[in-house]
Coordinates of N, CA and C in Angstrom, one line a residue:
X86 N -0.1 38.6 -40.3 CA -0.6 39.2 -39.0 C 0.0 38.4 -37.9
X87 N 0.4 39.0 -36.4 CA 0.6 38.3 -35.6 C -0.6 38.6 -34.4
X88 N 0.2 38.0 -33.0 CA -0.8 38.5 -32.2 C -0.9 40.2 -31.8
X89 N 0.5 40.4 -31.7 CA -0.1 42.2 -31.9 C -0.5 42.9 -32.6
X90 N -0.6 42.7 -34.1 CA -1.8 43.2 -34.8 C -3.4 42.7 -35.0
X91 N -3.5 41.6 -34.6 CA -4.8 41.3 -34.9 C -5.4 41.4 -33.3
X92 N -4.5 41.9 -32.1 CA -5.2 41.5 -30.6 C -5.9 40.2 -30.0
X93 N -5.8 39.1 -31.1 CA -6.4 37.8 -31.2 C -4.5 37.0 -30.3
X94 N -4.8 36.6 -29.0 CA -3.7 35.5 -28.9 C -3.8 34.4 -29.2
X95 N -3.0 33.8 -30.4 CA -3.4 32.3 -30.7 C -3.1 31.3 -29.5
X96 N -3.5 30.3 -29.8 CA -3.4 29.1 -29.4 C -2.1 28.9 -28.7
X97 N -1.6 28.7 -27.5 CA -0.3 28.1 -27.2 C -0.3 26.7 -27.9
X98 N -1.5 25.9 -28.5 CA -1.1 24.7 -29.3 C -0.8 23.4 -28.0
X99 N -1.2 22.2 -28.1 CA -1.0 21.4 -27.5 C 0.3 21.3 -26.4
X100 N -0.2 20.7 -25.1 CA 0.7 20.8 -24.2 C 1.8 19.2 -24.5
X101 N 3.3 19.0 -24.3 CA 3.5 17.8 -24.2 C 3.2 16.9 -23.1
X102 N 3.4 15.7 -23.4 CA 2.8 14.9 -21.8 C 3.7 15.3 -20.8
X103 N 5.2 15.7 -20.8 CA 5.6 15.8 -19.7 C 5.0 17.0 -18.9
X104 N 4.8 18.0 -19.7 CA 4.1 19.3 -19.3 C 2.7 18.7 -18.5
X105 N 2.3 17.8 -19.3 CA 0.9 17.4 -18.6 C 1.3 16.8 -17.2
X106 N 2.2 15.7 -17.0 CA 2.3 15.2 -15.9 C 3.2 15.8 -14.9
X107 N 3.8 16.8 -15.2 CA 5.1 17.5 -14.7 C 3.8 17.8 -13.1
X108 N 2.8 18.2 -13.0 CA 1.8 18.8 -11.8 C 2.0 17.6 -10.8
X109 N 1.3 16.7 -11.9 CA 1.2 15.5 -10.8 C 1.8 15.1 -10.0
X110 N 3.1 14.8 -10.7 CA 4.1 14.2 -10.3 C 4.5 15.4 -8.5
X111 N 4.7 16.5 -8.7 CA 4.8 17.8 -7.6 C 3.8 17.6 -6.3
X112 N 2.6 17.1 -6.7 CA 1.4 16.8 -6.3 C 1.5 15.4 -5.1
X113 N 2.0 14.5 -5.8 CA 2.4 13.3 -5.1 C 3.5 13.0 -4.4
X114 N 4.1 14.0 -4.7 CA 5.8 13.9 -4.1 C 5.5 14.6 -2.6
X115 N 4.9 15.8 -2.6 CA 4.1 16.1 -1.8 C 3.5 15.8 -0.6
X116 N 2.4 15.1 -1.4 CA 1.6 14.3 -1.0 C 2.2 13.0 0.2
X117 N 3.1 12.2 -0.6 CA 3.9 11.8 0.5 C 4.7 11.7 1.4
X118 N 5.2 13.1 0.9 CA 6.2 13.4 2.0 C 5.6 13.9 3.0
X119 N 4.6 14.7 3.2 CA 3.4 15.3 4.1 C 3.0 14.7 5.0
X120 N 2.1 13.3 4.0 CA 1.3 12.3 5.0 C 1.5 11.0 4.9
X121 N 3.0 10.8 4.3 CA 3.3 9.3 4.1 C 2.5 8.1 3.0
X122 N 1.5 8.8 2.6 CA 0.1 8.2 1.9 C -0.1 9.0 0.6
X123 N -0.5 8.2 -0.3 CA -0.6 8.6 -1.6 C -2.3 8.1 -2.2
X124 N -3.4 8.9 -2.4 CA -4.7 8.3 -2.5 C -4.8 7.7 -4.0
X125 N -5.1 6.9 -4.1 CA -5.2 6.4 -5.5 C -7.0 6.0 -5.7
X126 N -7.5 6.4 -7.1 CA -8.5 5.7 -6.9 C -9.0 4.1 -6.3
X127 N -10.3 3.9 -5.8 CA -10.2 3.2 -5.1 C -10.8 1.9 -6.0
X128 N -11.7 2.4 -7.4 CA -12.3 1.4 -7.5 C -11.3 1.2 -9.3
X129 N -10.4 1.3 -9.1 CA -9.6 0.5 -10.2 C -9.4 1.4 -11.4
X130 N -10.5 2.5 -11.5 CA -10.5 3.2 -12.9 C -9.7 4.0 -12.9
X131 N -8.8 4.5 -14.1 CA -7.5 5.3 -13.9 C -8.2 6.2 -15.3
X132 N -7.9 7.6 -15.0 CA -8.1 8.1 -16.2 C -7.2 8.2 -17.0
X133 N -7.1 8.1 -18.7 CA -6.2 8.3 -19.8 C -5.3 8.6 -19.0
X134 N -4.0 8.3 -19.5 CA -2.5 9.1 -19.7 C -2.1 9.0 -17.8
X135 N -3.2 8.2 -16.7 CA -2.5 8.4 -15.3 C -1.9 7.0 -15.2
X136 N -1.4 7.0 -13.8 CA -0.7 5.3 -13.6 C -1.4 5.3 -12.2
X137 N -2.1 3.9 -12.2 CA -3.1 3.4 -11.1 C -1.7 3.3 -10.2
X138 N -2.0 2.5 -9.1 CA -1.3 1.4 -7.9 C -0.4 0.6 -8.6
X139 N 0.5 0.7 -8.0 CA 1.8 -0.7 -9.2 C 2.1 -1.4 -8.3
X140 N 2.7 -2.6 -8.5 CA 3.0 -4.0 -7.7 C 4.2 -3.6 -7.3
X141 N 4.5 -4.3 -5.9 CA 5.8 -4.1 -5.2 C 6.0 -4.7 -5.0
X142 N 7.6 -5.0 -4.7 CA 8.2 -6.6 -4.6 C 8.2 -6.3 -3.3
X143 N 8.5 -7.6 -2.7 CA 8.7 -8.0 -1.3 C 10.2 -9.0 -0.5
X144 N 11.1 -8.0 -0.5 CA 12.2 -9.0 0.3 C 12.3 -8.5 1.1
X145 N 11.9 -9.7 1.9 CA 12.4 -9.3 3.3 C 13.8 -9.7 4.1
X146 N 13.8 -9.3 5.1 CA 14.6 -8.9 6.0 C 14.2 -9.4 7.6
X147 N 14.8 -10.8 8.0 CA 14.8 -10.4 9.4 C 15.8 -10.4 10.4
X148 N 15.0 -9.6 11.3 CA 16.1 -8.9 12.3 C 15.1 -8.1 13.5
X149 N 15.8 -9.2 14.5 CA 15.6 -9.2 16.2 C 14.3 -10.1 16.4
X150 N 14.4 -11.1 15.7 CA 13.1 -12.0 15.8 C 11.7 -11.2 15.1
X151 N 11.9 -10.8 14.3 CA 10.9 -9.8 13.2 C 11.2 -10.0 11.8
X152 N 10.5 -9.7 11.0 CA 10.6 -9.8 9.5 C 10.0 -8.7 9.0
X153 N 11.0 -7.5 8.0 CA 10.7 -6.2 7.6 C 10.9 -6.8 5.8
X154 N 9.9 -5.4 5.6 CA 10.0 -5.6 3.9 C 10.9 -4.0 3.4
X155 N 11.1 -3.2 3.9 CA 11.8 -1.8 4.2 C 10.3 -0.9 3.4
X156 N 9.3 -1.3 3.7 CA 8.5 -0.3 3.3 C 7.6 0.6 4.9
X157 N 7.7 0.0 5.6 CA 7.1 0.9 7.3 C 7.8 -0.3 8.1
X158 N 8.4 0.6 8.9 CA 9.2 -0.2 10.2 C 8.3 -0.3 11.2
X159 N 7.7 0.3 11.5 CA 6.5 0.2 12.8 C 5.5 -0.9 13.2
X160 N 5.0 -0.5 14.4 CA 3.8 -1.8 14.1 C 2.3 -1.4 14.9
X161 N 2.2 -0.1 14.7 CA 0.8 0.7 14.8 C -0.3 1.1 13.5
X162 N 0.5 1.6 13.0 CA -0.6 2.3 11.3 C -1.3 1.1 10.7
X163 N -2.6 1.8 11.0 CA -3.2 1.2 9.7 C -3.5 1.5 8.4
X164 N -3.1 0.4 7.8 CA -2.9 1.1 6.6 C -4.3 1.6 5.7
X165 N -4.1 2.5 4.8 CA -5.1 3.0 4.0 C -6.0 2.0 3.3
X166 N -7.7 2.0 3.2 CA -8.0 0.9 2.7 C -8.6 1.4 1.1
X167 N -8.1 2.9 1.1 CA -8.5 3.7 -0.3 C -7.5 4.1 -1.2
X168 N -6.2 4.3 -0.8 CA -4.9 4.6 -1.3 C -3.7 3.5 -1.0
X169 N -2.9 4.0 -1.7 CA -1.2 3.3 -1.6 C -0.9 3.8 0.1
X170 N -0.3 3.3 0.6 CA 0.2 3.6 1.9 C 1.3 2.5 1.6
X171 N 2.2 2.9 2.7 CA 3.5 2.3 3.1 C 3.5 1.0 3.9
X172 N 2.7 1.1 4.8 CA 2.1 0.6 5.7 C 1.1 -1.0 5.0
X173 N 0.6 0.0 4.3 CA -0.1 -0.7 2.8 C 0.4 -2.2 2.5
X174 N 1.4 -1.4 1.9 CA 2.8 -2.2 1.3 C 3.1 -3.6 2.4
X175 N 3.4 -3.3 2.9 CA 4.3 -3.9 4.4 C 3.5 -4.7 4.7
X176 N 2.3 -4.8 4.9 CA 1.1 -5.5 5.5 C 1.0 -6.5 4.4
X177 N 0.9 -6.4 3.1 CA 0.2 -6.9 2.3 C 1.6 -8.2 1.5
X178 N 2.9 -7.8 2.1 CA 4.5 -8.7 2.1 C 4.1 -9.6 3.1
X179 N 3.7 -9.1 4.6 CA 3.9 -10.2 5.3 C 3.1 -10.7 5.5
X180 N 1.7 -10.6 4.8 CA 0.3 -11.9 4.5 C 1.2 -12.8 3.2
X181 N 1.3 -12.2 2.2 CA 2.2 -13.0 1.5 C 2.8 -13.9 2.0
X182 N 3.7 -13.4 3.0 CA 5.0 -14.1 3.1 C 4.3 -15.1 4.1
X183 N 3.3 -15.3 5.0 CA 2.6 -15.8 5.6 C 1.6 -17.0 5.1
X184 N 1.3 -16.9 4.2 CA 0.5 -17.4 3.3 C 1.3 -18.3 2.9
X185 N 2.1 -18.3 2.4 CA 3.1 -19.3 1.4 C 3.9 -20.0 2.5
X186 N 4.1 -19.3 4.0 CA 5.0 -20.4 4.9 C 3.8 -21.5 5.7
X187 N 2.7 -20.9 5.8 CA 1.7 -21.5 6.6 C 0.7 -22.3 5.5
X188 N 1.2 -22.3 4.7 CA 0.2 -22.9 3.4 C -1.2 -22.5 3.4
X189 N -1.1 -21.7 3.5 CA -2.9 -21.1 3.5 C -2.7 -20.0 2.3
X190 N -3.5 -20.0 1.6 CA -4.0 -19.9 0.4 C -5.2 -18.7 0.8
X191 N -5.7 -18.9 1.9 CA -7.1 -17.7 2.1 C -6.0 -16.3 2.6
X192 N -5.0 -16.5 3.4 CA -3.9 -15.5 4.2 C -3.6 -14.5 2.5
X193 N -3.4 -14.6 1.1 CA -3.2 -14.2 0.2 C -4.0 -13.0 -0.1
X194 N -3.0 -12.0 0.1 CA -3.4 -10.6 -0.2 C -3.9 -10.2 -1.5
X195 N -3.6 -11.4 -2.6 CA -3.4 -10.5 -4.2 C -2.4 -9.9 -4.3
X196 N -2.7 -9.0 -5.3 CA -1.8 -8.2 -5.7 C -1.0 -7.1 -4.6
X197 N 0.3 -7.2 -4.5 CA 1.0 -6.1 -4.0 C 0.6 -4.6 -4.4
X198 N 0.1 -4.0 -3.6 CA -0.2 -2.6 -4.6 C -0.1 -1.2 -3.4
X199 N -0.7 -1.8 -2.1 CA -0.2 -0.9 -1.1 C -1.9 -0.2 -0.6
X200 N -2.8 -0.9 -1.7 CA -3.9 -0.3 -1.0 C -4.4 -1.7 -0.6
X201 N -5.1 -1.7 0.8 CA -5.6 -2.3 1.4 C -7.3 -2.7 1.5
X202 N -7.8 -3.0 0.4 CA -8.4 -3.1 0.3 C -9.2 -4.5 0.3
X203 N -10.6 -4.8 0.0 CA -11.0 -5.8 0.2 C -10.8 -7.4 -0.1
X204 N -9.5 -7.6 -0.9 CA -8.9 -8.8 -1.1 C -7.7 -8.9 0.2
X205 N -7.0 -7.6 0.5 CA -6.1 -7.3 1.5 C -7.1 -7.7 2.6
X206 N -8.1 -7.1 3.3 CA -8.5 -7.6 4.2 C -9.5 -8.7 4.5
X207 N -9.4 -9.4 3.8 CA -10.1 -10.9 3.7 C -9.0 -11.7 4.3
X208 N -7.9 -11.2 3.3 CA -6.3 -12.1 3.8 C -6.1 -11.8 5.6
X209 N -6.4 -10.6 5.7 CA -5.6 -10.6 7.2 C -7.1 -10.9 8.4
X210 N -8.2 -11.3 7.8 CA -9.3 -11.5 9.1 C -8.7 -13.2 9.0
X211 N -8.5 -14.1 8.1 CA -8.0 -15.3 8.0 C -6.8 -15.4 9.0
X212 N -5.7 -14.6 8.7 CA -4.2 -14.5 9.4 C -4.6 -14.4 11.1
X213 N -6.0 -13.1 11.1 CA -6.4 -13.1 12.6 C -7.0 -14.1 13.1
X214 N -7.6 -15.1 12.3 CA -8.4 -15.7 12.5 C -7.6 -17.2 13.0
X215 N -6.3 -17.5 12.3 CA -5.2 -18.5 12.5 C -4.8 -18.1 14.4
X216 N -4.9 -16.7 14.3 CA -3.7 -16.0 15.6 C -4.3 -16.6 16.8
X217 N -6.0 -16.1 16.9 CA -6.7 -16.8 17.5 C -7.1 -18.4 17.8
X218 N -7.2 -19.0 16.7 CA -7.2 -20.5 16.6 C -5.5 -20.9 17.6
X219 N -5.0 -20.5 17.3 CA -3.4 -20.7 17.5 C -3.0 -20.1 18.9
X220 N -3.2 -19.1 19.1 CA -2.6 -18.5 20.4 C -3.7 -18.5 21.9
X221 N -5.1 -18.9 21.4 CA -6.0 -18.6 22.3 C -7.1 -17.4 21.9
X222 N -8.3 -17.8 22.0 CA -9.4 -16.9 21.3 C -9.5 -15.7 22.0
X223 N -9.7 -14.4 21.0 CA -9.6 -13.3 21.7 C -8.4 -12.9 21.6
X224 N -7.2 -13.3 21.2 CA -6.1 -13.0 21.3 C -5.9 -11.7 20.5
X225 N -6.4 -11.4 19.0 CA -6.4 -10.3 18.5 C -8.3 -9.9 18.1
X226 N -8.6 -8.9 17.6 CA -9.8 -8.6 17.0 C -9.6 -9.4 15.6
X227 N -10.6 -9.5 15.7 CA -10.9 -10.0 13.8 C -11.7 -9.1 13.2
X228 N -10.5 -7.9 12.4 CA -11.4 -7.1 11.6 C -11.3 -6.9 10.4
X229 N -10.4 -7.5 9.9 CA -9.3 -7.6 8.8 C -8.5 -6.3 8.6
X230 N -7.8 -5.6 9.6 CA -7.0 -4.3 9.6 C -5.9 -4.6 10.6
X231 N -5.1 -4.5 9.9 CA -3.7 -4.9 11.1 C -3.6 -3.3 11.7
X232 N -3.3 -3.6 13.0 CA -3.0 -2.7 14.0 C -2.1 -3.0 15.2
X233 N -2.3 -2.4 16.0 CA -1.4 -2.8 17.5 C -1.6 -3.9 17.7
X234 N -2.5 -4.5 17.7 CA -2.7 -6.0 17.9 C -1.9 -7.0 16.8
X235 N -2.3 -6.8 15.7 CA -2.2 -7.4 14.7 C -0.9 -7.4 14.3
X236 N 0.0 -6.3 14.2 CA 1.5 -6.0 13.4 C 2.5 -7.0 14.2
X237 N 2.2 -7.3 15.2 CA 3.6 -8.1 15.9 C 3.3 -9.8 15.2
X238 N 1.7 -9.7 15.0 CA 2.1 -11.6 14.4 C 2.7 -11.6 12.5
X239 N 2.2 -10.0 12.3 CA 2.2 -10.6 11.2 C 4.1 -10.2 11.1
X240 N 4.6 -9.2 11.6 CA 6.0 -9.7 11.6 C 6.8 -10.8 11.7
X241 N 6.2 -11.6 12.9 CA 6.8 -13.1 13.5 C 6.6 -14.0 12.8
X242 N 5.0 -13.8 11.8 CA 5.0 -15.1 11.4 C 5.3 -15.1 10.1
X243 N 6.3 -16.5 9.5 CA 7.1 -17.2 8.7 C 8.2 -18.0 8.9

């Protein structure tokens, strides 16, 4: 018997993984080409068969008295403190890269990953917190979110 005799459609039978991830993948390509930003869960759990936040290297580049990682050129966005962002990225190279030139150990982002989150902004209320010690109090907010304020030191400094 097939399915046209018995009117029973079987089973298409398991999908492969690429079939399974083939959406996703559409989904996020999407996703950041749209809004530059990619949400990832925020509290670390990834379900079966997905890929969390991955580590990104950091070489930079400077040029015109600035230091770029080629992940956001700008120096307005803040970055996402729930997802991967670009901005993310970029923020979280030049606390690194900060950290290791100014020997400060608190300026350390963790993990490269692009989400900004509460290890990421621990590092940059310290970095604000240097800017002001250093340039005159008040000089930036201390919120731990790089912004207009914030993006031009963390470019400069290293």
């Amino acid at each position: 018997m097939n399915r046209y005799t018995t009117g029973v459609d079987p089973s298409p039978g398991p999908r492969s993984p690429l079939a399974r991830t083939r959406p996703r993948v559409v989904v996020a390509a999407v996703a950041l080409a749209l809004f530059g930003t990619l949400a990832l869960p925020a509290s670390g759990a990834v379900a079966a068969g997905e890929v969390g936040a991955a580590a990104y290297s950091c070489n930079g580049e400077f040029d015109s008295g600035r230091w770029y990682y080629g992940y956001y050129s700008g120096m307005t966005v803040i970055p996402s403190t729930s997802g991967v962002s670009s901005a993310g990225v970029e923020a979280q190279c030049s606390l690194r890269r900060a950290s290791l030139d100014l020997g400060r150990s608190d300026m350390s982002p963790g993990t490269i990953d692009g989400v900004f989150g509460s290890n990421s902004q621990s590092a940059m209320r310290a970095l604000q917190r240097w800017v002001n010690s250093t340039f005159g109090s008040g000089t930036v907010d201390v919120d731990g979110l790089p912004g207009p304020e914030s993006w031009p030191y963390l470019r400069m400094l290293h």
